[in-house]
Short mmCIF file of C-alpha atoms and ligand atoms in Angstrom, two decimals:
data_model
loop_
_atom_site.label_atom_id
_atom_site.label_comp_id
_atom_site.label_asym_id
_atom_site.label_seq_id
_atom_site.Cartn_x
_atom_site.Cartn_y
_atom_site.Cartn_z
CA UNK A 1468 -44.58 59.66 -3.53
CA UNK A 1469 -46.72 56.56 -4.72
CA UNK A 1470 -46.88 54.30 -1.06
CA UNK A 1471 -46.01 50.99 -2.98
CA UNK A 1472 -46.24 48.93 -0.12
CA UNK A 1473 -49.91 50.23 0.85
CA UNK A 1474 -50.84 49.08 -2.72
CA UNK A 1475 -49.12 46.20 -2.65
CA UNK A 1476 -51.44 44.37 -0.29
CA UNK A 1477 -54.44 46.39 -1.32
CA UNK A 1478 -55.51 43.77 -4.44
CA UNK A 1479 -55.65 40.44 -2.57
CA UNK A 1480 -58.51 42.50 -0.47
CA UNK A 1481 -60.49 43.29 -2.84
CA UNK A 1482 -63.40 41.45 -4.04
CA UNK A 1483 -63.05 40.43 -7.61
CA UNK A 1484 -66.39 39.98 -9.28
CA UNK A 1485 -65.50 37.64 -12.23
CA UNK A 1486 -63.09 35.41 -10.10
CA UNK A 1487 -66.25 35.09 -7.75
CA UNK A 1488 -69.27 34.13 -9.99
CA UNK A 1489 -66.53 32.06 -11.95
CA UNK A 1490 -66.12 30.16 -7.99
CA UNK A 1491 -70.10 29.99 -7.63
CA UNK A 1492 -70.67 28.24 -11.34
CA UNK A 1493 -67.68 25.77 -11.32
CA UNK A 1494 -68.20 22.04 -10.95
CA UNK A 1495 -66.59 20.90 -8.11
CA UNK A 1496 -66.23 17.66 -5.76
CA UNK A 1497 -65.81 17.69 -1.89
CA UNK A 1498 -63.18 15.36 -1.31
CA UNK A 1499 -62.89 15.88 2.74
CA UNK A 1500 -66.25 16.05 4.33
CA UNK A 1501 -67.40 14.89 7.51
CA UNK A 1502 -70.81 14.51 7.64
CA UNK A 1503 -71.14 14.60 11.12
CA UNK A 1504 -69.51 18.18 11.03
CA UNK A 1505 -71.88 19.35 8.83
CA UNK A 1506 -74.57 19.28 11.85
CA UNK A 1507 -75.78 22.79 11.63
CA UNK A 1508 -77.45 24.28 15.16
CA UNK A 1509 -80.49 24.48 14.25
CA UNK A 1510 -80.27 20.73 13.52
CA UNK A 1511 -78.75 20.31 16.49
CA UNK A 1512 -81.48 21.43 18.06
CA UNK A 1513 -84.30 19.74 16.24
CA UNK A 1514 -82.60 16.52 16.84
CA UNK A 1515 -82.03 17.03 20.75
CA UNK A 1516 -85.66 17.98 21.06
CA UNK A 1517 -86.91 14.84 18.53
CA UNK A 1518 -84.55 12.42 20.53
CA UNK A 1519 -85.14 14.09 23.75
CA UNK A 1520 -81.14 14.14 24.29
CA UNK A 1521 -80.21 16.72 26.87
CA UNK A 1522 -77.19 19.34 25.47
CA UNK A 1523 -75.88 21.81 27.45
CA UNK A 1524 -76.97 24.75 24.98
CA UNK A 1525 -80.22 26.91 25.82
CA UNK A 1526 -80.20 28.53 22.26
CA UNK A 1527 -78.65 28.24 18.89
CA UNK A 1528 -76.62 31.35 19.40
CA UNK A 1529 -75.27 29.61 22.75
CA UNK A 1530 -73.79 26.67 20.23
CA UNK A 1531 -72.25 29.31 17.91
CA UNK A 1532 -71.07 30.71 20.46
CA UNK A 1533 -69.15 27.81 22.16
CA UNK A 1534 -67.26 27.18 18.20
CA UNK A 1535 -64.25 29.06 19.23
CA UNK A 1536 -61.18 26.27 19.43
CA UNK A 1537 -57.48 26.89 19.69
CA UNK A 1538 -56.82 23.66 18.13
CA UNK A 1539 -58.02 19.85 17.02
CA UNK A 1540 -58.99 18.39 20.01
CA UNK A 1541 -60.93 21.92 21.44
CA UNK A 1542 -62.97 21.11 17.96
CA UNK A 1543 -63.19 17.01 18.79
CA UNK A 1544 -64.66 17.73 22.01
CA UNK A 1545 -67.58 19.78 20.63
CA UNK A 1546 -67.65 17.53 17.61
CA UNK A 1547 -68.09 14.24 19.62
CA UNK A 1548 -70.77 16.16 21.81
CA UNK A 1549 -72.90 17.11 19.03
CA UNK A 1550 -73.02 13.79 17.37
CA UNK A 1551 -75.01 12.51 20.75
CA UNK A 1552 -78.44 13.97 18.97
CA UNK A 1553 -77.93 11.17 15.81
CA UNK A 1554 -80.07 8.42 17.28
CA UNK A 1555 -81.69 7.41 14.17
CA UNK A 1556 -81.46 6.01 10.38
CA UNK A 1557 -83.77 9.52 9.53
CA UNK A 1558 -81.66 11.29 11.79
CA UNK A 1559 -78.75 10.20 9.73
CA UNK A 1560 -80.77 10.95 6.59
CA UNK A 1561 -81.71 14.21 7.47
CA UNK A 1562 -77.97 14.93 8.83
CA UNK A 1563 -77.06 13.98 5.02
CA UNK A 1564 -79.74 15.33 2.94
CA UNK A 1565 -79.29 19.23 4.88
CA UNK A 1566 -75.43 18.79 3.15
CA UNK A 1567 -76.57 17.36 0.12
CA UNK A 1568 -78.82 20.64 -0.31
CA UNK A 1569 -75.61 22.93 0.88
CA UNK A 1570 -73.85 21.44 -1.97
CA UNK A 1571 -76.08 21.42 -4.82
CA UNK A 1572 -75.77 25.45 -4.03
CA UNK A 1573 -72.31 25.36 -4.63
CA UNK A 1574 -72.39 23.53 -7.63
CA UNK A 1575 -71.23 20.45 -6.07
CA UNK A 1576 -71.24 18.02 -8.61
CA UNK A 1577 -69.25 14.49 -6.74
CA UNK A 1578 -69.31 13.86 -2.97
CA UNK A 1579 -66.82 11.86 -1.16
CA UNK A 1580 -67.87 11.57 2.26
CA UNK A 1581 -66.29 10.79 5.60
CA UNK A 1582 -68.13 8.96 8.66
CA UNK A 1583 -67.14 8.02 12.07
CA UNK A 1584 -68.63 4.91 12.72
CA UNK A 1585 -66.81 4.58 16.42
CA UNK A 1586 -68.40 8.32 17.39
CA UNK A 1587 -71.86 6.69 17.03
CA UNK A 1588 -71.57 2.57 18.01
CA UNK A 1589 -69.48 4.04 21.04
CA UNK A 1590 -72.98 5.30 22.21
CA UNK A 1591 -75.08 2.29 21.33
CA UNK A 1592 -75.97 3.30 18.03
CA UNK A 1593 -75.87 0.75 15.11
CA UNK A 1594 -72.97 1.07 12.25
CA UNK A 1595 -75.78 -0.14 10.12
CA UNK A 1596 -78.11 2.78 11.56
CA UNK A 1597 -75.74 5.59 10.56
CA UNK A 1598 -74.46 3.84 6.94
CA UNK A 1599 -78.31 3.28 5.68
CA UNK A 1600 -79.64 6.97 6.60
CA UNK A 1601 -76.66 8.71 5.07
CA UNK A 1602 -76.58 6.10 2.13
CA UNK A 1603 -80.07 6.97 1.73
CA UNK A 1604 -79.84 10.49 1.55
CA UNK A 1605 -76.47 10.15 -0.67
CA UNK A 1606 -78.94 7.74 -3.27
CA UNK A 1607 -81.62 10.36 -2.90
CA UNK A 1608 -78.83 13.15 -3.55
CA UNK A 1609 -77.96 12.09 -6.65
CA UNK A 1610 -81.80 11.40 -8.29
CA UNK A 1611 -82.67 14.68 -7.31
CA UNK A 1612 -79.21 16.57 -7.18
CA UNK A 1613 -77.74 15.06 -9.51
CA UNK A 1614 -74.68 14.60 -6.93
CA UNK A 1615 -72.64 11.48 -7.48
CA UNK A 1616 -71.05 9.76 -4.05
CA UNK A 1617 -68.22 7.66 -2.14
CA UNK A 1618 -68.70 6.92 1.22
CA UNK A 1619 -65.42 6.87 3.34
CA UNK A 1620 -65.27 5.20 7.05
CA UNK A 1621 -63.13 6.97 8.96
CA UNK A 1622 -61.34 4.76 11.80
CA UNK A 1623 -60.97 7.16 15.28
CA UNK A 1624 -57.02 7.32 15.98
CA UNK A 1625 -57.26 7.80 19.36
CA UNK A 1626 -59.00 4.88 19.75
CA UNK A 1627 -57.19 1.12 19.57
CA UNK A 1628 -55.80 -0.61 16.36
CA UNK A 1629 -58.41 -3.29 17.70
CA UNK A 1630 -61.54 -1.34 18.46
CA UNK A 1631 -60.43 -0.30 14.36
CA UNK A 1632 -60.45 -3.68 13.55
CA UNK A 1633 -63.59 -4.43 14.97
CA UNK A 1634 -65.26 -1.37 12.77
CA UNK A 1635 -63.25 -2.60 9.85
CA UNK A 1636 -65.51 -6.40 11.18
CA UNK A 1637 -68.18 -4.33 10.99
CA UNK A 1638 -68.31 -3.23 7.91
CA UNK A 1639 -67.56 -6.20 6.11
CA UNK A 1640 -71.20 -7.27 5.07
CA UNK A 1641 -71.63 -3.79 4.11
CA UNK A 1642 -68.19 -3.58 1.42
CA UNK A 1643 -70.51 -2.85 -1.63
CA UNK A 1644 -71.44 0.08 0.17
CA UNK A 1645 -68.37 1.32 1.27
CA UNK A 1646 -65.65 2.77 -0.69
CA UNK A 1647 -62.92 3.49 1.24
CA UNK A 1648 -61.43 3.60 4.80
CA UNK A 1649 -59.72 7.23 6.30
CA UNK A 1650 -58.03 7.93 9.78
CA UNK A 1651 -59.10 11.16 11.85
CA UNK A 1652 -59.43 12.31 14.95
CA UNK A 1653 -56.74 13.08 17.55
CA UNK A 1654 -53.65 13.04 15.51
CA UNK A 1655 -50.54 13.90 17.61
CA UNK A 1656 -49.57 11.02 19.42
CA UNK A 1657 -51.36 8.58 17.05
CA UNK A 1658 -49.17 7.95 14.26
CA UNK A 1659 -50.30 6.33 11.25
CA UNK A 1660 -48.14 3.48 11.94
CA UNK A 1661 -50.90 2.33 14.83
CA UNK A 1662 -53.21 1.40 12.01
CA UNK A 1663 -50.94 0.09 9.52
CA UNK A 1664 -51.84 -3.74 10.03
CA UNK A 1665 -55.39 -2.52 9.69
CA UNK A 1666 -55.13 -0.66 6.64
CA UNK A 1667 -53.32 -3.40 4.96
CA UNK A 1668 -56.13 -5.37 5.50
CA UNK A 1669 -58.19 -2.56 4.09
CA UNK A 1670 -56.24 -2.41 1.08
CA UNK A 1671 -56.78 -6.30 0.88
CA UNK A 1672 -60.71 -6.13 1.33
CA UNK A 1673 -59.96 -3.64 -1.87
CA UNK A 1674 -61.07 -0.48 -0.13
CA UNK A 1675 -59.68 3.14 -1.22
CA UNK A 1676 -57.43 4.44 1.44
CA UNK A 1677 -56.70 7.66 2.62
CA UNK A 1678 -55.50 9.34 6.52
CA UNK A 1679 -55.24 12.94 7.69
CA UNK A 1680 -52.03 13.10 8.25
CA UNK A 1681 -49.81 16.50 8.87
CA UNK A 1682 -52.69 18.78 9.37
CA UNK A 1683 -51.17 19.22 13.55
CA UNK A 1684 -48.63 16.30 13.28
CA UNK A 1685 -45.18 16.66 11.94
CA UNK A 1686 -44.28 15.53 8.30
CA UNK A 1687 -43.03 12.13 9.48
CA UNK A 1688 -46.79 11.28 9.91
CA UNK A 1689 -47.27 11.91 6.10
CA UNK A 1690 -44.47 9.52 5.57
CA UNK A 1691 -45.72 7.13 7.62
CA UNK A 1692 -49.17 7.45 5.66
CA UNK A 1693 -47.38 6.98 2.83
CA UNK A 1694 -45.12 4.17 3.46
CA UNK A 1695 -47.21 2.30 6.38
CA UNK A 1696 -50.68 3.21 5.65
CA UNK A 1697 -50.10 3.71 1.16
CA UNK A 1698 -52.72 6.06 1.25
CA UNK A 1699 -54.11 7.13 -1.80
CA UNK A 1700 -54.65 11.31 -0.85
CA UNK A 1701 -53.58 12.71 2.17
CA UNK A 1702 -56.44 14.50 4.12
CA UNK A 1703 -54.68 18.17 5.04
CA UNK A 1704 -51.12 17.41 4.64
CA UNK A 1705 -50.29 21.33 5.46
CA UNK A 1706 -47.37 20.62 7.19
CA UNK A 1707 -45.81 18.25 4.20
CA UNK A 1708 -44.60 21.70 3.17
CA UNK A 1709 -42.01 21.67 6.11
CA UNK A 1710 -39.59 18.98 4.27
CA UNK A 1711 -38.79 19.74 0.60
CA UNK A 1712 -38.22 15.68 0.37
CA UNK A 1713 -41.49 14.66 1.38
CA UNK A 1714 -43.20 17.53 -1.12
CA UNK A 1715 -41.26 16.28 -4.45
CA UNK A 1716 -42.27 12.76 -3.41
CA UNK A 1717 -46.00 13.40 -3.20
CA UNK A 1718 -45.15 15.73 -6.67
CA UNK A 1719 -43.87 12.81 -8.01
CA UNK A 1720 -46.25 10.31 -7.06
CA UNK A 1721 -49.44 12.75 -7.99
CA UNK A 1722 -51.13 12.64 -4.78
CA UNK A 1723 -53.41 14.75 -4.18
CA UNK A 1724 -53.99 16.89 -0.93
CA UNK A 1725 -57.36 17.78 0.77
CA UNK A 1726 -56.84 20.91 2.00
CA UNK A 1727 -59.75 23.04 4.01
CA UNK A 1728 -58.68 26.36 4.32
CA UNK A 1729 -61.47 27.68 7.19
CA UNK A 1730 -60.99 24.63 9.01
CA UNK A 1731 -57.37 25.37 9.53
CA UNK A 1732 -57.77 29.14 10.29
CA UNK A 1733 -60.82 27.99 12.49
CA UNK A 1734 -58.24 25.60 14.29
CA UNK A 1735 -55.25 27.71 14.24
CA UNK A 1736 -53.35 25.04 11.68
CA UNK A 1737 -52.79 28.76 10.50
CA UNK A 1738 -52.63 32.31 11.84
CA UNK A 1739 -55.02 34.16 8.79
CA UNK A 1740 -56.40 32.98 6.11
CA UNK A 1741 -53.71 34.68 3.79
CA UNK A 1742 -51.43 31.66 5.50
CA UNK A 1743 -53.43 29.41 4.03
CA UNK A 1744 -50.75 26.93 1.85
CA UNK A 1745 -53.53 26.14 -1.32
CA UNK A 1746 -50.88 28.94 -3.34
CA UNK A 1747 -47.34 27.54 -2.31
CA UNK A 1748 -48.92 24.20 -2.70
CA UNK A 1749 -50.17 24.86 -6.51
CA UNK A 1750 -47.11 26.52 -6.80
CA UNK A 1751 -44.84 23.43 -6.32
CA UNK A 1752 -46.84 21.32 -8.03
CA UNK A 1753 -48.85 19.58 -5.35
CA UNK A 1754 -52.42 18.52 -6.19
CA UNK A 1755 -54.27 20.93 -3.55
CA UNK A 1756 -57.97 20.63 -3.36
CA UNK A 1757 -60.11 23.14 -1.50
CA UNK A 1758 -62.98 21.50 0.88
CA UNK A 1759 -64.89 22.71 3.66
CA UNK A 1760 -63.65 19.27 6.38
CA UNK A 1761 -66.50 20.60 8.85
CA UNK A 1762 -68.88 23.16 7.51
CA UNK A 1763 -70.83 23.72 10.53
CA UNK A 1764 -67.99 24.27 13.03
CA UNK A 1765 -65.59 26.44 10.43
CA UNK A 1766 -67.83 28.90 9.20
CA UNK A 1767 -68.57 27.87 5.73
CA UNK A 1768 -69.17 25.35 3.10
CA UNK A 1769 -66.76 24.70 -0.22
CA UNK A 1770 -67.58 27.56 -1.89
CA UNK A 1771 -66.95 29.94 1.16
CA UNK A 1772 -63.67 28.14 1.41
CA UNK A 1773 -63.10 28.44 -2.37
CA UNK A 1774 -63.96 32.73 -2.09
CA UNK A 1775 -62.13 33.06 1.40
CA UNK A 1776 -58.58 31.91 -0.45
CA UNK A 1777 -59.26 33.54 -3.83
CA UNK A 1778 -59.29 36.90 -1.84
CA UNK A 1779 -56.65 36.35 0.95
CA UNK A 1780 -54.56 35.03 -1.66
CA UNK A 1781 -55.32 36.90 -4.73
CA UNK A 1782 -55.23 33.67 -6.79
CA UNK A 1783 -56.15 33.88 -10.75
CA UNK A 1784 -58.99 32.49 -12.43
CA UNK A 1785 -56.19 30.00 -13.69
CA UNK A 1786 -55.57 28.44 -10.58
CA UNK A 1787 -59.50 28.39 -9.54
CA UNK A 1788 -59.62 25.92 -12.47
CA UNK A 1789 -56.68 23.95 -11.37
CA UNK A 1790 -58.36 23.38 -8.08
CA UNK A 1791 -62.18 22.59 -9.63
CA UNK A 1792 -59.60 20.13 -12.22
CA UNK A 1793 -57.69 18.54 -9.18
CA UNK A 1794 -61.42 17.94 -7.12
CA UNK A 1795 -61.93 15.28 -9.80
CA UNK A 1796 -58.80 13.88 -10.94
CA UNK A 1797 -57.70 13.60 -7.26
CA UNK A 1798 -61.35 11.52 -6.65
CA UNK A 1799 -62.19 8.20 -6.76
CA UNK A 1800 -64.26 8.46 -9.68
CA UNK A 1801 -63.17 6.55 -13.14
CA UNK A 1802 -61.32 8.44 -15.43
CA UNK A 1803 -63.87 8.64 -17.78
CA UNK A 1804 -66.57 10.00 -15.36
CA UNK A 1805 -64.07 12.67 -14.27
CA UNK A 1806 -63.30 13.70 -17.71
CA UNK A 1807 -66.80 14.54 -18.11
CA UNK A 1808 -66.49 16.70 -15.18
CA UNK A 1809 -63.74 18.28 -16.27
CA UNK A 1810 -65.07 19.03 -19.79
CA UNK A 1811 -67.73 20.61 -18.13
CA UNK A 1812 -65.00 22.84 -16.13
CA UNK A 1813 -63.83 23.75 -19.43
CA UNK A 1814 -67.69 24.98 -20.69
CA UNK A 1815 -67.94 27.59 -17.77
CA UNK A 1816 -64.42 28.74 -17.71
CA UNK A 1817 -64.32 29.30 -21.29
CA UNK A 1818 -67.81 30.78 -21.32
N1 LIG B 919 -59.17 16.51 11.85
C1 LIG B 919 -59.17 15.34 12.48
N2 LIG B 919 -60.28 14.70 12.78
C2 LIG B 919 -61.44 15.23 12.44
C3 LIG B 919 -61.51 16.43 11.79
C4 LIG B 919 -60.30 17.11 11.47
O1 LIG B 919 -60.26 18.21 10.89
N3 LIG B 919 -62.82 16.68 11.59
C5 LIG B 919 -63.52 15.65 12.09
N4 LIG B 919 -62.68 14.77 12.62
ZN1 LIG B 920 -61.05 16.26 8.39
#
């Protein structure tokens, strides 16, 4: 007798060549990066020793070794840590240019980048000396990578709606720089609603806005980012799946999600990766996006993210397209820079 449910689950595990190269060769943008968790060890390391900043790691296999969280704030505490090496603009640069490199493998074509300004003038370090070295490297990036950019301030939500209007203060002389504001960090127990006053003046100062929101809190925090903050994406939003409401609306209103699939096994959003919602999302119509949040604590960058769900969750070459289609659409790009993105999509699936 044929043992149908052995064979059943046997497909999803197998490696599919074609869906694979077809991952490595698509365009794609990275929607929800931070660049500060894109610090690799080795980095890490350099930068302790060039800064002389004391960490409490003897060896780079000691810092791997310590990446093991059971959820957000295990991560933040690390994550926090690590940025204590970035001291300087070529620090910064450096930081940016490593990811820049990551990305160009992976056929990155548009970069929408998150930074924590509060992680860095917190420790003395100038908003102005984090924004020019990553600018830099994101200028750089796109001579040489041909890698288009945003840059995205994220506001720390366990920190006070004032300390977040004193960033948003602070990054008023810089506004041509800057494309939008987000909201990370600590997220149960700091509902968007804290920020709302200073998003609205965000929206007013005619930034982009967009919040992690439902990634550990409950879907009323994607409401809230909706109605308080009227965010733009919503960073995660895994647990928007919870209340059939809340999904037609962000159907409706085309929203797109940023979803980072190792990230949320690697903070145990989800069990195994074959939880991972990217399929039910697609499914119902939601505009999922696959990014890699922070590529040096989670165990890979976008396209590692990209093969990780196409196995787990057997999805067609179909919906690998969707999700390259959605990076740009769901980006901050004009329409017409997108659609020459996504014509490009349309050259490597079709060849
Ligand atoms: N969630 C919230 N805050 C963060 C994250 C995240 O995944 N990464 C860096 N800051
Ligand atoms: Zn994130």
């Amino acid at each position: 007798m044929i043992d149908r449910s052995a064979s059943a689950v046997k497909p999803a595990q197998m490696p599919n060549p074609s869906r694979a190269a077809l991952i490595d060769r698509l365009p794609k943008a990275e929607l929800h990066l931070h660049i500060e968790g894109s610090l690799e060890p080795e980095l890490l390391f350099a930068l302790a020793k060039r800064n002389a900043v004391a960490i409490p790691f003897a060896s780079v296999e000691e810092v791997r070794a310590a990446y093991s969280f059971t959820n957000l704030q295990d991560f933040l505490d690390i994550y926090y840590q690590g940025m204590s090496v970035l001291q300087t603009e070529q620090d910064f640069y450096d930081l940016t240019w490593a990811y820049l490199e990551r990305a160009a493998a992976d056929t990155v074509r548009h970069v929408e980048i998150f930074f924590d300004p509060q992680g860095h003038t917190e420790r003395g370090v100038a908003f102005e000396t984090a924004l020019n070295g990553i600018e830099r490297a994101l200028i750089d990036g796109e001579a040489q990578l041909g890698i288009s950019y945003r840059i995205i301030m994220c506001f720390l939500r366990h920190l006070s709606e004032e300390d977040a209007f004193a960033t948003l203060d602070q990054a008023l002389p810089h506004l041509d720089r800057i494309d939008g504001v987000g909201l990370d960090s600590s997220e149960v127990g700091h509902p968007p609603a804290k920020f709302a006053r200073v998003f609205a003046k965000a929206r007013k100062l005619g930034l982009h806005v967009t919040a992690h929101a439902g990634e550990e809190g409950p879907p009323e925090y994607v409401y809230e980012a909706l109605d308080l903050l009227e965010v733009e994406r919503i960073d995660h939003g895994n647990r928007a799946l919870e209340d059939a409401a809340l999904v037609s609306r962000i159907v409706g209103e085309g929203l797109t999600l940023t979803v980072c699939p190792l990230s949320n096994l690697k903070l145990c959003v989800i069990k195994d990766i074959a939880a991972s919602p990217v399929k039910r999302m697609l499914d119902l119509g939601l505009k999922a996006t696959i990014n890699s949040d922070d590529p040096a604590y989670f165990g890979g960058y976008i396209n590692a993210n990209f093969h990780a769900v196409a196995e787990a969750l057997d999805l067609t070459e179909a919906e690998i397209v969707q999700l390259a289609e959605n990076s740009f659409t769901g980006s901050f790009l004009p329409v017409l820079d997108s659609a020459r993105h996504l014509a490009e999509i349309a050259e490597v699936a079709n060849g």
